[in-house]
CSV table of C-alpha atoms in Angstrom, one decimal:
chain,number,residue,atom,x,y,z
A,912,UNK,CA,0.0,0.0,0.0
A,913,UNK,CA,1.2,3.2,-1.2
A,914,UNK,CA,1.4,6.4,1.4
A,915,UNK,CA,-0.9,8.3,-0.7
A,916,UNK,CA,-3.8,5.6,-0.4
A,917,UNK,CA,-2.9,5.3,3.6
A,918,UNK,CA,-2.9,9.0,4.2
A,919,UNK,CA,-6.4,9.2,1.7
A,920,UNK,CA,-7.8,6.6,3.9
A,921,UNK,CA,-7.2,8.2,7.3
A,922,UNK,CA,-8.4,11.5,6.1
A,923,UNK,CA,-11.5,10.2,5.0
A,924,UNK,CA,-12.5,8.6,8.2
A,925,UNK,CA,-15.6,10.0,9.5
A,926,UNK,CA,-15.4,11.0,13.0
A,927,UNK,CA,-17.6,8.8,15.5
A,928,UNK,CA,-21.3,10.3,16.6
A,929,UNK,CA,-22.0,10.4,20.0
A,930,UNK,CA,-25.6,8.9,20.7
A,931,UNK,CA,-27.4,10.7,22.9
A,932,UNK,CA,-30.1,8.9,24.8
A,933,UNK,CA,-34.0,9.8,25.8
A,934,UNK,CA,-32.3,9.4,29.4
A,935,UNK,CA,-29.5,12.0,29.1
A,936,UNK,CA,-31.9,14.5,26.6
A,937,UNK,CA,-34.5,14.7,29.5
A,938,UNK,CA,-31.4,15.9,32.0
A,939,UNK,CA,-30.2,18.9,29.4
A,940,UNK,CA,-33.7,19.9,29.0
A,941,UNK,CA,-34.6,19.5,33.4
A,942,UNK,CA,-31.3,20.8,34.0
A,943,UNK,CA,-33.2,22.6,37.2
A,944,UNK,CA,-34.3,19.5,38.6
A,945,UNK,CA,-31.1,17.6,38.3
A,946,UNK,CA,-28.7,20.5,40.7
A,947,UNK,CA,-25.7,19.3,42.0
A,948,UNK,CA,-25.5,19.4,46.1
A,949,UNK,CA,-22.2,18.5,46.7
A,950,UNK,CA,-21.6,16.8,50.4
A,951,UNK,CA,-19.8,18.4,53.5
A,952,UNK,CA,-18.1,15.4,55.5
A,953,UNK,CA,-17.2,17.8,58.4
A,954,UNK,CA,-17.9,17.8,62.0
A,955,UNK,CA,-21.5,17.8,62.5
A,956,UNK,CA,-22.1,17.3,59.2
A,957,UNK,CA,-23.0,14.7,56.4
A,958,UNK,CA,-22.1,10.5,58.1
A,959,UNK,CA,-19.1,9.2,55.6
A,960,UNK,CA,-21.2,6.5,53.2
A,961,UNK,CA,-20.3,3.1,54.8
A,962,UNK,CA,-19.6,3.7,58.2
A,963,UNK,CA,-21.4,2.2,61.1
A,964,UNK,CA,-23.5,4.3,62.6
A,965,UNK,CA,-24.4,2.6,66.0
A,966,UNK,CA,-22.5,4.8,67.9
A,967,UNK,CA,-24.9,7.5,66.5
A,968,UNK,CA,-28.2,5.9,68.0
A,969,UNK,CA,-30.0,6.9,70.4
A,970,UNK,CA,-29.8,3.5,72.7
A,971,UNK,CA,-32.9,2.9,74.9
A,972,UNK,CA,-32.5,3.9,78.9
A,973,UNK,CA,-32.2,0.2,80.1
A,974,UNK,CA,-29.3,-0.7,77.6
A,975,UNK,CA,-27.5,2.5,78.5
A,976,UNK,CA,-27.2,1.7,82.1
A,977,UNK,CA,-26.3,-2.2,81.6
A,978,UNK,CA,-23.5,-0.8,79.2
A,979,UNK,CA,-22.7,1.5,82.0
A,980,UNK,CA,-23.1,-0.6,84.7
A,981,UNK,CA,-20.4,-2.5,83.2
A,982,UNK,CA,-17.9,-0.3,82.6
A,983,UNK,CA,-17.8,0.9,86.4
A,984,UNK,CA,-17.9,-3.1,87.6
A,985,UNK,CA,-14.5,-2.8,85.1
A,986,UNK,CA,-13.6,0.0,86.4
A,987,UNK,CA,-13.9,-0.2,90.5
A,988,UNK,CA,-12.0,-2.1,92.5
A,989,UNK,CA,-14.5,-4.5,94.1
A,990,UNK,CA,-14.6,-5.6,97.4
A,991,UNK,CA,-14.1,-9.1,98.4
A,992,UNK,CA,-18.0,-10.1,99.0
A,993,UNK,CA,-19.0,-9.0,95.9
A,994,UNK,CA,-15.9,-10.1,94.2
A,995,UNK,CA,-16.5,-13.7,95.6
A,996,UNK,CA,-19.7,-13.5,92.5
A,997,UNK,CA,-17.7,-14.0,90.1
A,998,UNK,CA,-16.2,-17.1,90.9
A,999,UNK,CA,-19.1,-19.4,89.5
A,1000,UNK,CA,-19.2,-22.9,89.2
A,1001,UNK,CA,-17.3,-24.5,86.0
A,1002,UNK,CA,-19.4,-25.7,83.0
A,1003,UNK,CA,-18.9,-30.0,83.8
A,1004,UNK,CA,-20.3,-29.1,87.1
A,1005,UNK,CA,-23.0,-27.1,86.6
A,1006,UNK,CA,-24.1,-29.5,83.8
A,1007,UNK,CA,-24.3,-32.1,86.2
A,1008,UNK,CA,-26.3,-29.7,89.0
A,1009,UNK,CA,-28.9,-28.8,86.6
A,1010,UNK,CA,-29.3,-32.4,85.5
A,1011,UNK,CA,-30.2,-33.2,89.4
A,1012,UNK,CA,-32.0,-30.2,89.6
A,1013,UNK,CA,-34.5,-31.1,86.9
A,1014,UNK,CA,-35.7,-34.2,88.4
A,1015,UNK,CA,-36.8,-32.2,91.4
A,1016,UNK,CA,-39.0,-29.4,89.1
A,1017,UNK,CA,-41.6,-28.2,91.4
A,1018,UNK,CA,-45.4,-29.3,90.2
A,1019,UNK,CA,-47.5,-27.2,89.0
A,1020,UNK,CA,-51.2,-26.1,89.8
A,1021,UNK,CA,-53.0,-28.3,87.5
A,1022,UNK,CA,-50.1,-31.5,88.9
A,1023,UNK,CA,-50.7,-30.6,92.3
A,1024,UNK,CA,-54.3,-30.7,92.4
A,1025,UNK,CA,-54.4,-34.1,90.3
A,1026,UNK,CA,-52.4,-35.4,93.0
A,1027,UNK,CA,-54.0,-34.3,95.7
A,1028,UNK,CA,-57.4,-35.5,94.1
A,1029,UNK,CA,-55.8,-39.1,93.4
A,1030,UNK,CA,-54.4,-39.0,96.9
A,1031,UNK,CA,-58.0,-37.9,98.3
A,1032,UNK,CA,-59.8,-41.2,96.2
A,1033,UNK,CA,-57.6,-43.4,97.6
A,1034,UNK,CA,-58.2,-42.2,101.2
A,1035,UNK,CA,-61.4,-42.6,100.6
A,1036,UNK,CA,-61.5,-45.9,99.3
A,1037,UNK,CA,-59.0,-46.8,102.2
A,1038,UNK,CA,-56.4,-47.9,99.8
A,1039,UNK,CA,-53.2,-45.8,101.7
A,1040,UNK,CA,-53.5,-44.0,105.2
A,1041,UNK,CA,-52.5,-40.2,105.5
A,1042,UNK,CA,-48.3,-41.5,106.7
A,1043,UNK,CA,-48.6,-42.9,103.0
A,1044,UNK,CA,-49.5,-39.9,101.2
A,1045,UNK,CA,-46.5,-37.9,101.5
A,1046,UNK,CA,-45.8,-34.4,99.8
A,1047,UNK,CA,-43.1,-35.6,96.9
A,1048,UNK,CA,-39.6,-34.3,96.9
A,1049,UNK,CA,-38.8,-30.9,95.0
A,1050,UNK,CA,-36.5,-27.7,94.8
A,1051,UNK,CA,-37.6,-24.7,97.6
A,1052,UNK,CA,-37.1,-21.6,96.1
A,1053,UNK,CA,-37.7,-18.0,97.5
A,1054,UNK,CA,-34.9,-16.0,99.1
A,1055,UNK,CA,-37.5,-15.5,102.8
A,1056,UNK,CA,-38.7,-19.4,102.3
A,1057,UNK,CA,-34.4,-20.8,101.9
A,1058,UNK,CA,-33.0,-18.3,104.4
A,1059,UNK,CA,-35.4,-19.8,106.9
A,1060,UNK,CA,-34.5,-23.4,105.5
A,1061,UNK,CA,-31.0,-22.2,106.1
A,1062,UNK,CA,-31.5,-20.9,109.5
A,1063,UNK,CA,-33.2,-24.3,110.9
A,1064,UNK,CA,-30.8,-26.6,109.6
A,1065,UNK,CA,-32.9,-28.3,107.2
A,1066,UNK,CA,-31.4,-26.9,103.5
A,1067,UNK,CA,-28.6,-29.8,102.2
A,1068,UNK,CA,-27.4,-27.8,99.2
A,1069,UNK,CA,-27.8,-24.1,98.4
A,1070,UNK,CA,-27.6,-22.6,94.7
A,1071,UNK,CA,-27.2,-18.8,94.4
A,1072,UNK,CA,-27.4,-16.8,91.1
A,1073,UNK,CA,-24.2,-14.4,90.5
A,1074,UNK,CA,-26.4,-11.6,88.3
A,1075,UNK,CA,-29.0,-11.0,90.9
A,1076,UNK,CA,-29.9,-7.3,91.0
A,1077,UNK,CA,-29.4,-5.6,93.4
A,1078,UNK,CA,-26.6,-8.0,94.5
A,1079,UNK,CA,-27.5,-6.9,98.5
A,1080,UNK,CA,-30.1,-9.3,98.1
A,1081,UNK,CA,-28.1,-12.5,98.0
A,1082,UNK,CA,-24.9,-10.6,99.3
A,1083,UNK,CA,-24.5,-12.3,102.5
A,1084,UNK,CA,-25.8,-15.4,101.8
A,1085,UNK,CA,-22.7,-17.4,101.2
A,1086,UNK,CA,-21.6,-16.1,104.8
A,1087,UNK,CA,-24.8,-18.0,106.5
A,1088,UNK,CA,-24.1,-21.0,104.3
A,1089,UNK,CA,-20.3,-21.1,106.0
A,1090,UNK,CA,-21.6,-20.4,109.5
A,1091,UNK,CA,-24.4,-23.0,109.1
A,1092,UNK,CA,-22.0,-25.4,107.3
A,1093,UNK,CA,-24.3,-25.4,104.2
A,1094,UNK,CA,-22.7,-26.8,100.9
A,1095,UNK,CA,-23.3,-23.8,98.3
A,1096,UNK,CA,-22.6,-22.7,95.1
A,1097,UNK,CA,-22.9,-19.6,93.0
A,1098,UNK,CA,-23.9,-20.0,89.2
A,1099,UNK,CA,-24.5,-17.9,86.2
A,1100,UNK,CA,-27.8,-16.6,85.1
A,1101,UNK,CA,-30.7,-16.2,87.5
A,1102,UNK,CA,-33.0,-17.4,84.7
A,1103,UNK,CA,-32.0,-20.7,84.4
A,1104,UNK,CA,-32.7,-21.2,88.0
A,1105,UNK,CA,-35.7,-19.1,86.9
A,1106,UNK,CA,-36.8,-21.8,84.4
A,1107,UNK,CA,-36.1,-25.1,87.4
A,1108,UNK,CA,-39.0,-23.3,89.3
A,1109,UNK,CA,-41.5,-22.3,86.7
A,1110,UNK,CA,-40.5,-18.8,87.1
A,1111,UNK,CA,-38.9,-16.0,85.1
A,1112,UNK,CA,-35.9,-15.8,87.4
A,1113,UNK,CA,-35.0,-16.9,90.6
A,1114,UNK,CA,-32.3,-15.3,93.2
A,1115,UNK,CA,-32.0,-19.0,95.3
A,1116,UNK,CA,-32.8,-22.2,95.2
A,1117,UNK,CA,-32.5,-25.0,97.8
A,1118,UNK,CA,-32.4,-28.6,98.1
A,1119,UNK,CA,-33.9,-30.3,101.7
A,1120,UNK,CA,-33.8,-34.2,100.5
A,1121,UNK,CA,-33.4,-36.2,97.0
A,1122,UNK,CA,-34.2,-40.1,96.5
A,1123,UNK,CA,-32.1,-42.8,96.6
A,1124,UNK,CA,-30.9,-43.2,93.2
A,1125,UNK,CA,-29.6,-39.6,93.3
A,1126,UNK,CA,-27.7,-39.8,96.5
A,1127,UNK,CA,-24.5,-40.6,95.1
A,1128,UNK,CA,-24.4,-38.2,92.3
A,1129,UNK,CA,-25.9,-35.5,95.4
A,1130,UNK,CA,-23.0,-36.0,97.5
A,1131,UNK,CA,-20.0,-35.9,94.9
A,1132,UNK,CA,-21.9,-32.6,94.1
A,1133,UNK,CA,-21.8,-31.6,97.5
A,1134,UNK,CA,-17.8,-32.3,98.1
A,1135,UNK,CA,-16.9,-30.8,95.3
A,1136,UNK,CA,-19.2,-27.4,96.5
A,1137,UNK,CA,-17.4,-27.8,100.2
A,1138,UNK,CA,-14.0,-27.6,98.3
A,1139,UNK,CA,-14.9,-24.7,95.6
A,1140,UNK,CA,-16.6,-22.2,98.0
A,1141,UNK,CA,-17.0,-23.1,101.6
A,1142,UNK,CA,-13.8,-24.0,102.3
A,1143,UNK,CA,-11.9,-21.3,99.7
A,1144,UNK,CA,-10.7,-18.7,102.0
A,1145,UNK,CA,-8.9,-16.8,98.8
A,1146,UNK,CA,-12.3,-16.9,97.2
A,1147,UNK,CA,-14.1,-14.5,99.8
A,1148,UNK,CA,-10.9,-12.9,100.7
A,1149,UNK,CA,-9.5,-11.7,97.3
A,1150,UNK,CA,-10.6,-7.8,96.0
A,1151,UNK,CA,-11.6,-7.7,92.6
A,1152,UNK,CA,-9.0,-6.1,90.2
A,1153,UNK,CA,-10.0,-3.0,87.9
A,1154,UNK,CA,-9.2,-2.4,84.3
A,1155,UNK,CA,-8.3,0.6,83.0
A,1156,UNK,CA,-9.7,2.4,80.6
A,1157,UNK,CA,-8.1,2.9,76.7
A,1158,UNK,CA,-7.3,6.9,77.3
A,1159,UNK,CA,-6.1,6.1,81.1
A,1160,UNK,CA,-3.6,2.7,79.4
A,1161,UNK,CA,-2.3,5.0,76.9
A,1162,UNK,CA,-1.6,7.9,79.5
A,1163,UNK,CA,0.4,5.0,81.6
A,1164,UNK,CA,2.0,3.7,78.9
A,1165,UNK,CA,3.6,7.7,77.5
A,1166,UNK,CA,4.8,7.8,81.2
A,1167,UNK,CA,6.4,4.6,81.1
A,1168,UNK,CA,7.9,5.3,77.8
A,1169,UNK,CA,9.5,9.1,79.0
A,1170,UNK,CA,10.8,7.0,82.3
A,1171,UNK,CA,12.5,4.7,80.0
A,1172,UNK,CA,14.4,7.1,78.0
A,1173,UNK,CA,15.5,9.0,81.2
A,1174,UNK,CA,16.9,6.1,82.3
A,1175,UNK,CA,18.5,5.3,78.9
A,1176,UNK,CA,19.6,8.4,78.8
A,1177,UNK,CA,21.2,8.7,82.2
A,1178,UNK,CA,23.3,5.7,81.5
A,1179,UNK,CA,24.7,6.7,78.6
A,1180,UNK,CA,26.1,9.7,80.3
C-alpha cells in the first residue's frame, strides 16, 4: 500500500457520533431539577457513606445503664464479697447440678391438684393411710422461704445466682451457708434457675432431700461445692481487680515510655 492511499484513507475517516439517549436528553432539558449538592463530611455534618453508625443511635435507657453498669464493675476495685460473685461454678459441674435439679421441678397447679385429688380417692377408698400420702420431693425456692430453710438446719445444698440485682439481696448469703455449714454454690444466670421453678428468674434455690438413686451423684456434688466455695478462704478474701480504661492505658504507657528514655539516657552519660 502506497502512502498516498494510507494517508487518503485516514483523512476520510468519519469522525464517531455520539448517541445521545432519551435518558440524558431529558437531564439537558430539566437541568433545574437535576442541581448538584455536593456533600460536607465535616464535624456535625453529612455521616461518611459506609460507616457504622451505632454509635450514633440513640440506645434505649435500660441498655445504657447495663453498658454502664459494666464499665464501672470494670472499672472499681470490688470488694471481696461482691468479688467472691464471680467465681461461679465450671461448666462440667453445673451440667451435672442442673441435670439433678430437673428431676426435682416443682409441680405445677394443674399437677398438684391431680395429685392431691388421686391421693383424696384413695383415702377414701382406704387404699393408703395419710403416713402414706406424702408431699413428693422438689426444689424450695424464695430468698425468705431458703434463708429460713438455712437458719433451721434443714437446706442440704444451696444454689445462688451471680447476676441478681441488686446484688444486696443475695450478698450475705454465702456467709450463713459457711456459718451454718451449708454446701453452696454460685452460678450464672438467675434465669435458668428461673426456668427449674417455673418462674422467670430466681435469686435461690435450695435442696432439703433427694431419692435414693440420686444420692451418690448429690453427695459428689456436695464435696466438690465444700472444696470450691466453703472452704476457699482466697475466694471470699480476694478484691476484685479493675481495668483501665483505653485513654487512662495510653496515658500509663507515654509515662512509662518518657521514664525509659531517662533512664537510657542517664546511663549513657
Amino acid at each position: 500500500m502506497s502512502k498516498a492511499t494510507g494517508a487518503k484513507k485516514a483523512g476520510g475517516a468519519k469522525a464517531p457520533v455520539k448517541k445521545t439517549s432519551a435518558k440524558s436528553k431529558f437531564h439537558e432539558e430539566h437541568a433545574h431539577l437535576f442541581q448538584a449538592r455536593p456533600r460536607n463530611y465535616g464535624i456535625g455534618r453529612e455521616n461518611v457513606p459506609g460507616r457504622d453508625l451505632g454509635r450514633y443511635v440513640k440506645w434505649p435507657r435500660y441498655i445504657r445503664i447495663q453498658r454502664q453498669r459494666a464499665i464501672l464493675k470494670q472499672r472499681l476495685k470490688a470488694p471481696p464479697s461482691v468479688n467472691h460473685f464471680t467465681n461461679t461454678l465450671e461448666k462440667a459441674q453445673s451440667t451435672t447440678l442442673f441435670k439433678l435439679l430437673s428431676k426435682y421441678r416443682p409441680e405445677t397447679r394443674p399437677e398438684k391438684k391431680l395429685r392431691l385429688r388421686a391421693v383424696a380417692e384413695k383415702l377414701a377408698a382406704g387404699e393408703t393411710t395419710t403416713t402414706e400420702a406424702k408431699k413428693p420431693k422438689f426444689v424450695k425456692f424464695g430468698l425468705n422461704h431458703v434463708t429460713s430453710l438455712i437458719e433451721k438446719g434443714k437446706a442440704k445444698m444451696v444454689v445462688i445466682a451471680h447476676d441478681v440485682d441488686p446484688l444486696e439481696l443475695v450478698l450475705w448469703l454465702p456467709a450463713l451457708c459457711r456459718a451454718k455449714n451449708v454446701p453452696y454454690c454460685i452460678v450464672k444466670g438467675k434465669a435458668r434457675l428461673g426456668m427449674i421453678v417455673h418462674q422467670k428468674t430466681a435469686a435461690v434455690l435450695a435442696i432439703t432431700d433427694v431419692r435414693k438413686e440420686d444420692q451418690a451423684t448429690f453427695d459428689q456434688l456436695n464435696k466438690a461445692f465444700l472444696e470450691k466455695f466453703n472452704n476457699n478462704t482466697d475466694s471470699f478474701r480476694k478484691w476484685g481487680r479493675h481495668k483501665l480504661g483505653t485513654k487512662a492505658t495510653a496515658k500509663v504507657n507515654k509515662l512509662e515510655r518518657e521514664k525509659s528514655k531517662e533512664m537510657a539516657a542517664l546511663q549513657s552519660q
